[in-house]
Amino acid sequence: METAAPPPRRAWIEAFGCQTNLLDGEFAAGDLRRRGWVPAPSAEEADLVVFNTCSVRQHAEDKVWSRLGALAERKRRDPSLLVAVMGCMAQREGEEILRRAPVVDVVVGTRRYGDLARLVEEVEGTGRRVSALRDPSGGFEEPVRDVTVREQVHRGWVSVMRGCSHRCSYCVVPSVRGRQFDRDEASILEEVRRLAGDGATEIFLLGQNINTWGRTLPGRPTLPALLRRVHEVPGVRRIRFLTSNPMDIEIPLLDAMGELPRVMPYLHFPAQHGSDAVLRRMYRGYDRARYLELVGEARARVPGIELATDLIVGFPGETEEEFAALLSLVREVRWTMAFVFKYSVRPGTAAAALPDDVPEPVKSSRHAAVMAAQSEVEAALLAARVGTEVEVLVDGPSAKRPERMAGRTAHHQLAVLPEGAGGPGEYLRGRVVRATARVLHVDPAAAAAPGRP
Ligand code: SF4
């Protein structure tokens, strides 16, 4: 009598943190699928739970510790449950995770995510728990990923480098992701072609400090040159890249953005602070004047460019006067988007040696003040778009109004369409008929002429 095939094993990957982490998670998901695992509808229904972790702030790690704690009871009831931890916290804590969380079977570091699926099966076979870390500054071969495993058909993320060779004093990235390691141009273009061939029309190039891409490669190719090559890949309609740090921005990059129509007029450009004294304590390598000079260059060389940024409030020693310099920078630069964070001490960083002396309530009130100033700027920038025409790449149902579709303009601004208009992956031209705090309301029926916004 034929015995029924066992049901496929189900895996749940919970991601925290940046897009590079999400991309590593997509790789792990593709590798698990190749080995017969299927995605689980929830963590509760999974045979394998994977936490893809972030270390950029303590809060991100605390969330994972509590998730692991919550799984202990379930593992007692069902010892066959498998639990894995990957990403930056895995790299930073390593064996400590196995010691502190008996529920965990596999720990893989930031340059071993390609081994996750194999190690899970190894543990299944031997019952021995493992942690696989590699010196994050050692050599690295980017594993070939299954590009069909991705969050959105129309968008493809491509990692062009790993790690960062800067040492910003608050940042944990160099210690968990290692020194800069660049992927060669051929493997990047090959992945872009596979993504475009599989329906991705928007390509996001990813790197912690993407402006320096190529510095570790023979012949030192540059990001502007890479953008020109990606620009020629058939099927690619929009190109974006992040993260661009001011200390490494060069004019040829801005010129390439101005010349290449498929490179979107949007730059993620972290200032972090507006006070020269704080920027020095952050080891950022530029001052306020230089940042503003680069903003001027970007706006002069890339027509209609919109800028986004990251900002940290409450850095050690931040005085009222220094904070005022940050607030005034918000009003002076007028970013279309700002990701604002409260300073969080990270072990192993230079700033960890400084007293975290800005009280939490002060951090919170400064955070709120920056958010309020930024919201005013954003509302004004969006209001100024009313009556203009924009092209929207539709992502899917709006988070707030699921009966309506939402997407992103060329400036990466969030746009919502009328009910019944558009579907995921569609490019729709429309007129901005209304703007609210963070959203443009775009009506394709009101669009007049074709062409770029
Ligand atoms: S540039 Fe600075 S903030 Fe950015 S990843 Fe490198 S060390 Fe961290």
Short mmCIF file of C-alpha atoms and ligand atoms in Angstrom, two decimals:
data_model
loop_
_atom_site.label_atom_id
_atom_site.label_comp_id
_atom_site.label_asym_id
_atom_site.label_seq_id
_atom_site.Cartn_x
_atom_site.Cartn_y
_atom_site.Cartn_z
CA MET A 1 0.00 0.00 0.00
CA GLU A 2 1.44 3.34 -1.09
CA THR A 3 2.15 5.60 1.90
CA ALA A 4 1.15 9.26 1.51
CA ALA A 5 4.06 11.66 1.00
CA PRO A 6 4.77 13.66 4.18
CA PRO A 7 3.43 17.23 3.95
CA PRO A 8 6.10 19.76 2.93
CA ARG A 9 7.87 21.43 5.83
CA ARG A 10 6.87 25.03 6.37
CA ALA A 11 9.28 27.88 7.06
CA TRP A 12 8.55 31.36 8.47
CA ILE A 13 11.19 34.10 8.09
CA GLU A 14 10.64 37.19 10.23
CA ALA A 15 12.79 40.10 9.09
CA PHE A 16 13.96 43.09 11.08
CA GLY A 17 16.02 46.04 9.88
CA CYS A 18 17.34 47.30 6.57
CA GLN A 19 16.80 46.27 2.98
CA THR A 20 20.12 44.42 2.88
CA ASN A 21 18.74 42.20 5.63
CA LEU A 22 15.51 41.66 3.71
CA LEU A 23 17.56 40.67 0.69
CA ASP A 24 19.53 38.11 2.74
CA GLY A 25 16.18 36.80 3.95
CA GLU A 26 14.97 36.47 0.36
CA PHE A 27 18.10 34.47 -0.43
CA ALA A 28 17.48 32.14 2.55
CA ALA A 29 13.83 31.73 1.52
CA GLY A 30 14.88 30.81 -2.03
CA ASP A 31 17.40 28.28 -0.76
CA LEU A 32 14.85 26.70 1.59
CA ARG A 33 12.35 26.51 -1.26
CA ARG A 34 14.96 24.81 -3.45
CA ARG A 35 15.21 22.18 -0.68
CA GLY A 36 11.47 21.54 -0.53
CA TRP A 37 10.37 23.92 2.22
CA VAL A 38 7.24 26.01 1.65
CA PRO A 39 6.41 29.38 3.20
CA ALA A 40 4.32 29.06 6.37
CA PRO A 41 1.27 31.35 6.66
CA SER A 42 2.36 32.34 10.18
CA ALA A 43 5.06 31.67 12.77
CA GLU A 44 2.55 29.60 14.74
CA GLU A 45 2.04 27.22 11.79
CA ALA A 46 5.73 26.89 10.92
CA ASP A 47 8.07 23.91 11.39
CA LEU A 48 11.00 26.33 11.13
CA VAL A 49 11.02 29.88 12.50
CA VAL A 50 13.87 32.13 11.31
CA PHE A 51 14.57 35.54 12.86
CA ASN A 52 16.51 37.74 10.44
CA THR A 53 17.90 40.22 12.93
CA CYS A 54 19.12 43.83 13.14
CA SER A 55 21.55 45.43 15.61
CA VAL A 56 21.38 49.07 14.59
CA ARG A 57 19.48 49.95 17.82
CA GLN A 58 19.10 48.07 21.13
CA HIS A 59 15.35 48.02 20.69
CA ALA A 60 15.67 45.83 17.57
CA GLU A 61 17.64 43.22 19.50
CA ASP A 62 15.31 43.34 22.52
CA LYS A 63 12.40 42.48 20.25
CA VAL A 64 14.15 39.29 19.11
CA TRP A 65 15.08 38.21 22.64
CA SER A 66 11.44 38.50 23.66
CA ARG A 67 10.30 36.61 20.54
CA LEU A 68 12.73 33.82 21.39
CA GLY A 69 11.46 33.77 24.96
CA ALA A 70 7.90 33.45 23.72
CA LEU A 71 8.83 30.35 21.65
CA ALA A 72 10.21 28.37 24.61
CA GLU A 73 6.82 27.02 25.73
CA ARG A 74 5.96 25.92 22.19
CA LYS A 75 9.31 24.17 21.79
CA ARG A 76 8.69 22.29 25.05
CA ARG A 77 5.37 21.06 23.64
CA ASP A 78 6.85 20.37 20.16
CA PRO A 79 10.59 19.55 20.29
CA SER A 80 10.63 19.10 16.49
CA LEU A 81 10.19 22.88 16.04
CA LEU A 82 13.33 24.38 14.54
CA VAL A 83 14.48 27.93 15.34
CA ALA A 84 17.22 29.88 13.58
CA VAL A 85 18.69 33.35 14.03
CA MET A 86 20.49 35.15 11.19
CA GLY A 87 21.62 38.73 10.49
CA CYS A 88 23.51 41.38 12.45
CA MET A 89 22.47 40.37 15.98
CA ALA A 90 23.49 36.77 15.16
CA GLN A 91 26.87 38.09 14.01
CA ARG A 92 27.28 40.28 17.08
CA GLU A 93 26.08 37.83 19.75
CA GLY A 94 27.06 34.52 18.06
CA GLU A 95 27.35 31.60 20.55
CA GLU A 96 25.81 33.78 23.27
CA ILE A 97 22.45 33.28 21.55
CA LEU A 98 22.77 29.48 21.85
CA ARG A 99 23.75 29.83 25.52
CA ARG A 100 21.06 32.34 26.44
CA ALA A 101 18.22 30.92 24.28
CA PRO A 102 18.07 27.10 24.38
CA VAL A 103 15.15 27.30 21.95
CA VAL A 104 17.59 28.25 19.14
CA ASP A 105 19.09 25.52 16.94
CA VAL A 106 21.03 27.52 14.32
CA VAL A 107 22.84 30.86 14.43
CA VAL A 108 24.31 32.20 11.18
CA GLY A 109 26.30 35.41 10.80
CA THR A 110 26.07 38.13 8.16
CA ARG A 111 28.40 36.38 5.72
CA ARG A 112 27.00 32.87 6.26
CA TYR A 113 23.32 33.41 5.42
CA GLY A 114 23.97 31.30 2.32
CA ASP A 115 24.46 28.28 4.64
CA LEU A 116 21.27 28.69 6.68
CA ALA A 117 19.15 26.08 4.87
CA ARG A 118 21.99 23.52 4.80
CA LEU A 119 22.69 23.97 8.53
CA VAL A 120 19.01 23.64 9.43
CA GLU A 121 18.93 20.29 7.68
CA GLU A 122 22.19 19.32 9.39
CA VAL A 123 20.63 20.02 12.80
CA GLU A 124 17.54 18.07 11.80
CA GLY A 125 19.84 15.11 11.07
CA THR A 126 22.22 15.33 14.03
CA GLY A 127 20.20 17.18 16.68
CA ARG A 128 23.37 19.21 17.37
CA ARG A 129 22.85 22.97 17.57
CA VAL A 130 25.27 25.07 15.52
CA SER A 131 26.49 28.61 15.14
CA ALA A 132 28.24 29.56 11.90
CA LEU A 133 30.02 32.89 11.93
CA ARG A 134 32.75 34.18 9.68
CA ASP A 135 35.04 37.13 10.16
CA PRO A 136 32.83 39.76 8.52
CA SER A 137 35.90 41.45 7.04
CA GLY A 138 37.13 38.31 5.32
CA GLY A 139 36.57 37.52 1.65
CA PHE A 140 33.04 36.77 0.52
CA GLU A 141 31.33 35.25 -2.50
CA GLU A 142 27.79 36.61 -2.98
CA PRO A 143 25.69 33.47 -3.39
CA VAL A 144 23.62 33.31 -6.59
CA ARG A 145 20.09 33.96 -5.49
CA ASP A 146 16.81 32.68 -6.88
CA VAL A 147 15.48 36.04 -8.12
CA THR A 148 11.95 34.63 -8.41
CA VAL A 149 11.77 34.77 -4.61
CA ARG A 150 11.11 38.45 -3.94
CA GLU A 151 8.51 40.58 -2.26
CA GLN A 152 7.26 42.48 -5.34
CA VAL A 153 7.34 41.25 -8.94
CA HIS A 154 7.90 44.75 -10.34
CA ARG A 155 10.76 45.69 -8.00
CA GLY A 156 14.15 44.03 -7.63
CA TRP A 157 16.76 44.76 -4.96
CA VAL A 158 20.37 44.07 -5.83
CA SER A 159 23.19 44.13 -3.29
CA VAL A 160 26.32 45.63 -4.91
CA MET A 161 28.55 45.55 -1.85
CA ARG A 162 28.77 44.29 1.71
CA GLY A 163 29.95 46.07 4.81
CA CYS A 164 31.46 49.52 5.24
CA SER A 165 34.99 50.78 5.78
CA HIS A 166 33.99 53.94 7.59
CA ARG A 167 33.88 54.12 11.36
CA CYS A 168 31.06 56.48 12.27
CA SER A 169 31.28 56.49 16.04
CA TYR A 170 27.65 55.40 16.71
CA CYS A 171 27.43 52.75 14.02
CA VAL A 172 27.54 48.99 14.55
CA VAL A 173 27.54 48.12 10.82
CA PRO A 174 31.34 47.87 10.33
CA SER A 175 31.65 45.45 13.25
CA VAL A 176 28.74 43.20 12.21
CA ARG A 177 28.94 43.47 8.43
CA GLY A 178 32.69 44.02 8.15
CA ARG A 179 34.83 46.19 5.95
CA GLN A 180 33.64 47.10 2.47
CA PHE A 181 33.55 44.23 0.04
CA ASP A 182 32.42 44.97 -3.55
CA ARG A 183 30.61 42.63 -5.91
CA ASP A 184 32.03 42.68 -9.41
CA GLU A 185 30.13 44.46 -12.15
CA ALA A 186 29.49 41.31 -14.19
CA SER A 187 27.66 39.48 -11.38
CA ILE A 188 25.62 42.61 -10.56
CA LEU A 189 24.55 43.10 -14.20
CA GLU A 190 23.78 39.40 -14.57
CA GLU A 191 21.44 39.58 -11.56
CA VAL A 192 19.81 42.78 -12.89
CA ARG A 193 19.20 41.03 -16.22
CA ARG A 194 17.64 38.02 -14.48
CA LEU A 195 15.39 40.30 -12.43
CA ALA A 196 14.36 42.33 -15.48
CA GLY A 197 13.78 39.10 -17.37
CA ASP A 198 11.47 38.02 -14.55
CA GLY A 199 9.37 41.18 -14.66
CA ALA A 200 11.20 43.64 -12.39
CA THR A 201 11.04 47.10 -13.99
CA GLU A 202 12.39 49.03 -11.00
CA ILE A 203 15.89 48.15 -9.80
CA PHE A 204 17.19 49.25 -6.39
CA LEU A 205 20.96 49.00 -5.99
CA LEU A 206 21.96 48.49 -2.36
CA GLY A 207 25.07 49.25 -0.35
CA GLN A 208 25.72 50.58 3.15
CA ASN A 209 27.91 53.27 1.54
CA ILE A 210 27.11 52.79 -2.14
CA ASN A 211 29.06 55.82 -3.45
CA THR A 212 32.31 53.99 -2.80
CA TRP A 213 31.28 50.91 -4.78
CA GLY A 214 34.23 49.65 -6.86
CA ARG A 215 37.03 50.93 -4.61
CA THR A 216 38.04 47.39 -3.67
CA LEU A 217 37.86 46.08 -7.26
CA PRO A 218 40.63 45.99 -9.88
CA GLY A 219 40.49 49.12 -12.02
CA ARG A 220 38.31 50.81 -9.35
CA PRO A 221 35.07 51.02 -11.37
CA THR A 222 32.64 53.67 -10.15
CA LEU A 223 28.97 53.87 -9.26
CA PRO A 224 28.19 56.37 -12.07
CA ALA A 225 29.67 53.88 -14.56
CA LEU A 226 27.63 51.05 -13.04
CA LEU A 227 24.45 53.15 -13.27
CA ARG A 228 25.14 53.70 -16.97
CA ARG A 229 25.43 49.93 -17.51
CA VAL A 230 22.27 49.12 -15.52
CA HIS A 231 20.53 51.90 -17.49
CA GLU A 232 21.04 49.90 -20.69
CA VAL A 233 19.54 46.63 -19.40
CA PRO A 234 16.34 45.90 -21.38
CA GLY A 235 13.15 46.07 -19.33
CA VAL A 236 14.52 48.38 -16.63
CA ARG A 237 12.37 51.54 -16.36
CA ARG A 238 13.43 52.94 -12.99
CA ILE A 239 16.78 52.80 -11.17
CA ARG A 240 17.31 53.82 -7.56
CA PHE A 241 20.21 53.31 -5.18
CA LEU A 242 20.98 53.69 -1.47
CA THR A 243 22.66 54.67 0.80
CA SER A 244 24.71 57.70 -0.28
CA ASN A 245 26.87 59.13 2.47
CA PRO A 246 27.95 62.78 2.14
CA MET A 247 31.57 62.02 2.86
CA ASP A 248 31.84 60.09 -0.42
CA ILE A 249 29.47 61.90 -2.77
CA GLU A 250 31.19 62.99 -6.00
CA ILE A 251 29.99 65.27 -8.77
CA PRO A 252 30.13 62.59 -11.51
CA LEU A 253 27.41 60.69 -9.63
CA LEU A 254 25.15 63.74 -9.60
CA ASP A 255 25.88 64.34 -13.28
CA ALA A 256 24.97 60.74 -14.10
CA MET A 257 21.69 61.17 -12.18
CA GLY A 258 21.01 64.32 -14.20
CA GLU A 259 21.79 62.68 -17.55
CA LEU A 260 20.21 59.24 -17.22
CA PRO A 261 16.41 59.44 -17.52
CA ARG A 262 15.80 56.05 -15.91
CA VAL A 263 17.78 57.00 -12.80
CA MET A 264 15.14 58.51 -10.54
CA PRO A 265 15.61 62.10 -9.21
CA TYR A 266 15.68 60.93 -5.60
CA LEU A 267 18.70 60.65 -3.31
CA HIS A 268 18.83 59.13 0.17
CA PHE A 269 21.49 61.32 1.73
CA PRO A 270 21.96 60.87 5.52
CA ALA A 271 23.05 64.09 7.26
CA GLN A 272 22.64 62.58 10.75
CA HIS A 273 23.03 66.01 12.40
CA GLY A 274 23.33 69.76 11.75
CA SER A 275 25.92 70.72 14.35
CA ASP A 276 29.60 70.62 13.32
CA ALA A 277 30.61 69.65 16.85
CA VAL A 278 28.22 66.68 16.88
CA LEU A 279 29.24 65.64 13.33
CA ARG A 280 32.85 65.62 14.56
CA ARG A 281 31.90 63.45 17.56
CA MET A 282 30.08 61.15 15.12
CA TYR A 283 33.26 60.88 12.96
CA ARG A 284 31.08 61.76 9.94
CA GLY A 285 33.89 63.38 7.95
CA TYR A 286 31.98 66.44 6.77
CA ASP A 287 30.53 69.55 8.33
CA ARG A 288 27.26 71.42 7.91
CA ALA A 289 28.67 73.73 5.22
CA ARG A 290 29.93 70.82 3.15
CA TYR A 291 26.59 69.02 3.46
CA LEU A 292 24.74 72.14 2.29
CA GLU A 293 27.21 72.59 -0.56
CA LEU A 294 26.46 69.05 -1.75
CA VAL A 295 22.73 69.67 -1.44
CA GLY A 296 23.22 72.71 -3.70
CA GLU A 297 25.23 70.67 -6.20
CA ALA A 298 22.59 67.93 -6.28
CA ARG A 299 19.77 70.43 -6.85
CA ALA A 300 21.78 72.22 -9.56
CA ARG A 301 22.79 69.09 -11.46
CA VAL A 302 19.67 66.89 -11.11
CA PRO A 303 16.51 68.73 -12.22
CA GLY A 304 13.73 68.45 -9.64
CA ILE A 305 15.71 66.11 -7.38
CA GLU A 306 14.16 65.26 -3.99
CA LEU A 307 16.36 64.38 -1.03
CA ALA A 308 15.73 62.10 1.92
CA THR A 309 17.85 61.68 5.03
CA ASP A 310 18.56 59.97 8.35
CA LEU A 311 18.90 62.01 11.55
CA ILE A 312 19.96 61.09 15.09
CA VAL A 313 18.77 63.07 18.13
CA GLY A 314 20.20 62.80 21.64
CA PHE A 315 23.79 61.92 20.68
CA PRO A 316 26.09 61.95 23.73
CA GLY A 317 26.72 65.49 24.93
CA GLU A 318 24.10 67.04 22.62
CA THR A 319 23.46 70.52 24.01
CA GLU A 320 20.36 72.66 23.42
CA GLU A 321 22.46 74.76 21.05
CA GLU A 322 23.67 71.73 19.11
CA PHE A 323 20.12 70.44 18.90
CA ALA A 324 18.96 73.79 17.58
CA ALA A 325 21.51 73.39 14.75
CA LEU A 326 19.86 70.09 13.83
CA LEU A 327 16.38 71.59 13.87
CA SER A 328 17.46 74.52 11.70
CA LEU A 329 19.00 72.12 9.17
CA VAL A 330 15.60 70.45 8.77
CA ARG A 331 14.10 73.81 7.83
CA GLU A 332 17.04 74.78 5.62
CA VAL A 333 17.45 71.63 3.50
CA ARG A 334 13.74 70.70 3.25
CA TRP A 335 14.06 66.93 2.73
CA THR A 336 11.11 65.13 1.18
CA MET A 337 11.56 62.38 3.80
CA ALA A 338 13.54 62.07 7.02
CA PHE A 339 14.07 58.93 9.12
CA VAL A 340 14.63 60.28 12.63
CA PHE A 341 16.09 58.11 15.39
CA LYS A 342 16.94 58.53 19.05
CA TYR A 343 20.58 57.74 19.80
CA SER A 344 21.02 54.14 21.07
CA VAL A 345 24.34 52.97 22.53
CA ARG A 346 25.82 50.15 20.42
CA PRO A 347 28.47 47.88 22.00
CA GLY A 348 31.83 47.97 20.28
CA THR A 349 31.34 51.43 18.75
CA ALA A 350 33.57 54.41 19.59
CA ALA A 351 30.56 56.36 20.92
CA ALA A 352 29.86 53.59 23.44
CA ALA A 353 32.78 55.02 25.42
CA LEU A 354 30.92 58.33 25.75
CA PRO A 355 28.35 58.78 28.54
CA ASP A 356 24.81 58.39 27.13
CA ASP A 357 23.98 61.57 29.03
CA VAL A 358 20.93 62.95 27.19
CA PRO A 359 17.98 61.85 29.36
CA GLU A 360 15.34 59.70 27.62
CA PRO A 361 12.55 62.32 28.06
CA VAL A 362 14.82 64.91 26.40
CA LYS A 363 15.60 62.50 23.56
CA SER A 364 11.85 61.96 23.11
CA SER A 365 10.98 65.66 23.11
CA ARG A 366 13.80 66.43 20.65
CA HIS A 367 12.66 63.55 18.47
CA ALA A 368 9.11 64.91 18.49
CA ALA A 369 10.33 68.41 17.65
CA VAL A 370 12.31 67.20 14.64
CA MET A 371 9.36 65.09 13.45
CA ALA A 372 7.02 68.08 13.76
CA ALA A 373 9.39 70.37 11.81
CA GLN A 374 9.88 67.70 9.17
CA SER A 375 6.12 67.12 8.83
CA GLU A 376 5.64 70.83 8.14
CA VAL A 377 8.29 70.68 5.42
CA GLU A 378 6.83 67.53 3.86
CA ALA A 379 3.30 68.92 3.87
CA ALA A 380 4.51 72.07 2.10
CA LEU A 381 6.55 70.09 -0.47
CA LEU A 382 3.61 67.83 -1.24
CA ALA A 383 1.14 70.74 -1.39
CA ALA A 384 3.40 72.35 -3.99
CA ARG A 385 2.85 69.30 -6.20
CA VAL A 386 -0.92 69.79 -6.45
CA GLY A 387 -1.84 70.46 -10.08
CA THR A 388 1.35 68.88 -11.44
CA GLU A 389 1.52 65.61 -13.34
CA VAL A 390 3.36 62.61 -11.95
CA GLU A 391 4.02 59.03 -12.97
CA VAL A 392 3.15 56.46 -10.31
CA LEU A 393 4.56 52.94 -10.15
CA VAL A 394 1.71 51.07 -8.46
CA ASP A 395 2.78 48.81 -5.59
CA GLY A 396 -0.55 47.47 -4.35
CA PRO A 397 -3.51 48.26 -2.06
CA SER A 398 -3.09 51.38 0.07
CA ALA A 399 -2.33 50.53 3.70
CA LYS A 400 -5.04 52.88 4.96
CA ARG A 401 -7.62 52.49 2.14
CA PRO A 402 -7.19 48.95 0.71
CA GLU A 403 -9.92 49.56 -1.87
CA ARG A 404 -7.54 52.03 -3.51
CA MET A 405 -4.11 51.37 -5.04
CA ALA A 406 -0.95 53.11 -3.85
CA GLY A 407 2.52 53.47 -5.28
CA ARG A 408 5.55 55.70 -5.63
CA THR A 409 6.27 58.67 -7.88
CA ALA A 410 9.67 59.19 -9.51
CA HIS A 411 10.57 61.21 -6.36
CA HIS A 412 9.66 58.18 -4.22
CA GLN A 413 6.72 60.08 -2.77
CA LEU A 414 3.75 57.99 -1.73
CA ALA A 415 0.77 58.37 -4.09
CA VAL A 416 -2.79 57.04 -3.78
CA LEU A 417 -5.06 56.49 -6.80
CA PRO A 418 -8.85 56.57 -7.14
CA GLU A 419 -10.73 53.32 -6.54
CA GLY A 420 -10.41 50.96 -9.49
CA ALA A 421 -7.34 52.67 -10.96
CA GLY A 422 -4.19 50.65 -11.55
CA GLY A 423 -2.71 47.37 -10.43
CA PRO A 424 0.66 46.25 -8.97
CA GLY A 425 3.55 46.93 -11.37
CA GLU A 426 1.59 49.37 -13.56
CA TYR A 427 2.96 52.81 -14.46
CA LEU A 428 0.18 55.40 -14.42
CA ARG A 429 0.40 59.09 -15.28
CA GLY A 430 -1.92 61.33 -13.37
CA ARG A 431 -2.52 64.80 -12.04
CA VAL A 432 -2.00 65.51 -8.34
CA VAL A 433 -5.46 66.63 -7.26
CA ARG A 434 -4.81 66.77 -3.51
CA ALA A 435 -1.99 66.41 -0.99
CA THR A 436 -2.18 65.42 2.66
CA ALA A 437 0.61 65.27 5.25
CA ARG A 438 2.47 62.39 3.60
CA VAL A 439 0.41 61.37 0.55
CA LEU A 440 -0.26 62.66 -2.93
CA HIS A 441 -3.74 61.93 -4.31
CA VAL A 442 -3.26 61.30 -8.01
CA ASP A 443 -6.01 61.09 -10.61
CA PRO A 444 -5.04 59.43 -13.92
CA ALA A 445 -8.26 60.68 -15.51
CA ALA A 446 -7.09 64.26 -14.93
CA ALA A 447 -3.75 63.72 -16.65
CA ALA A 448 -3.17 65.94 -19.70
CA ALA A 449 0.14 65.34 -21.56
CA PRO A 450 2.49 62.26 -21.66
CA GLY A 451 6.15 62.48 -20.56
CA ARG A 452 8.11 62.85 -17.28
CA PRO A 453 6.69 64.79 -14.33
S1 SF4 B 1 28.91 55.17 6.59
FE1 SF4 B 1 28.95 55.31 8.79
S2 SF4 B 1 26.79 55.12 9.37
FE2 SF4 B 1 26.98 54.36 7.31
S3 SF4 B 1 27.27 52.16 7.52
FE3 SF4 B 1 29.29 53.12 7.37
S4 SF4 B 1 29.95 53.42 9.48
FE4 SF4 B 1 27.72 53.08 9.49
#
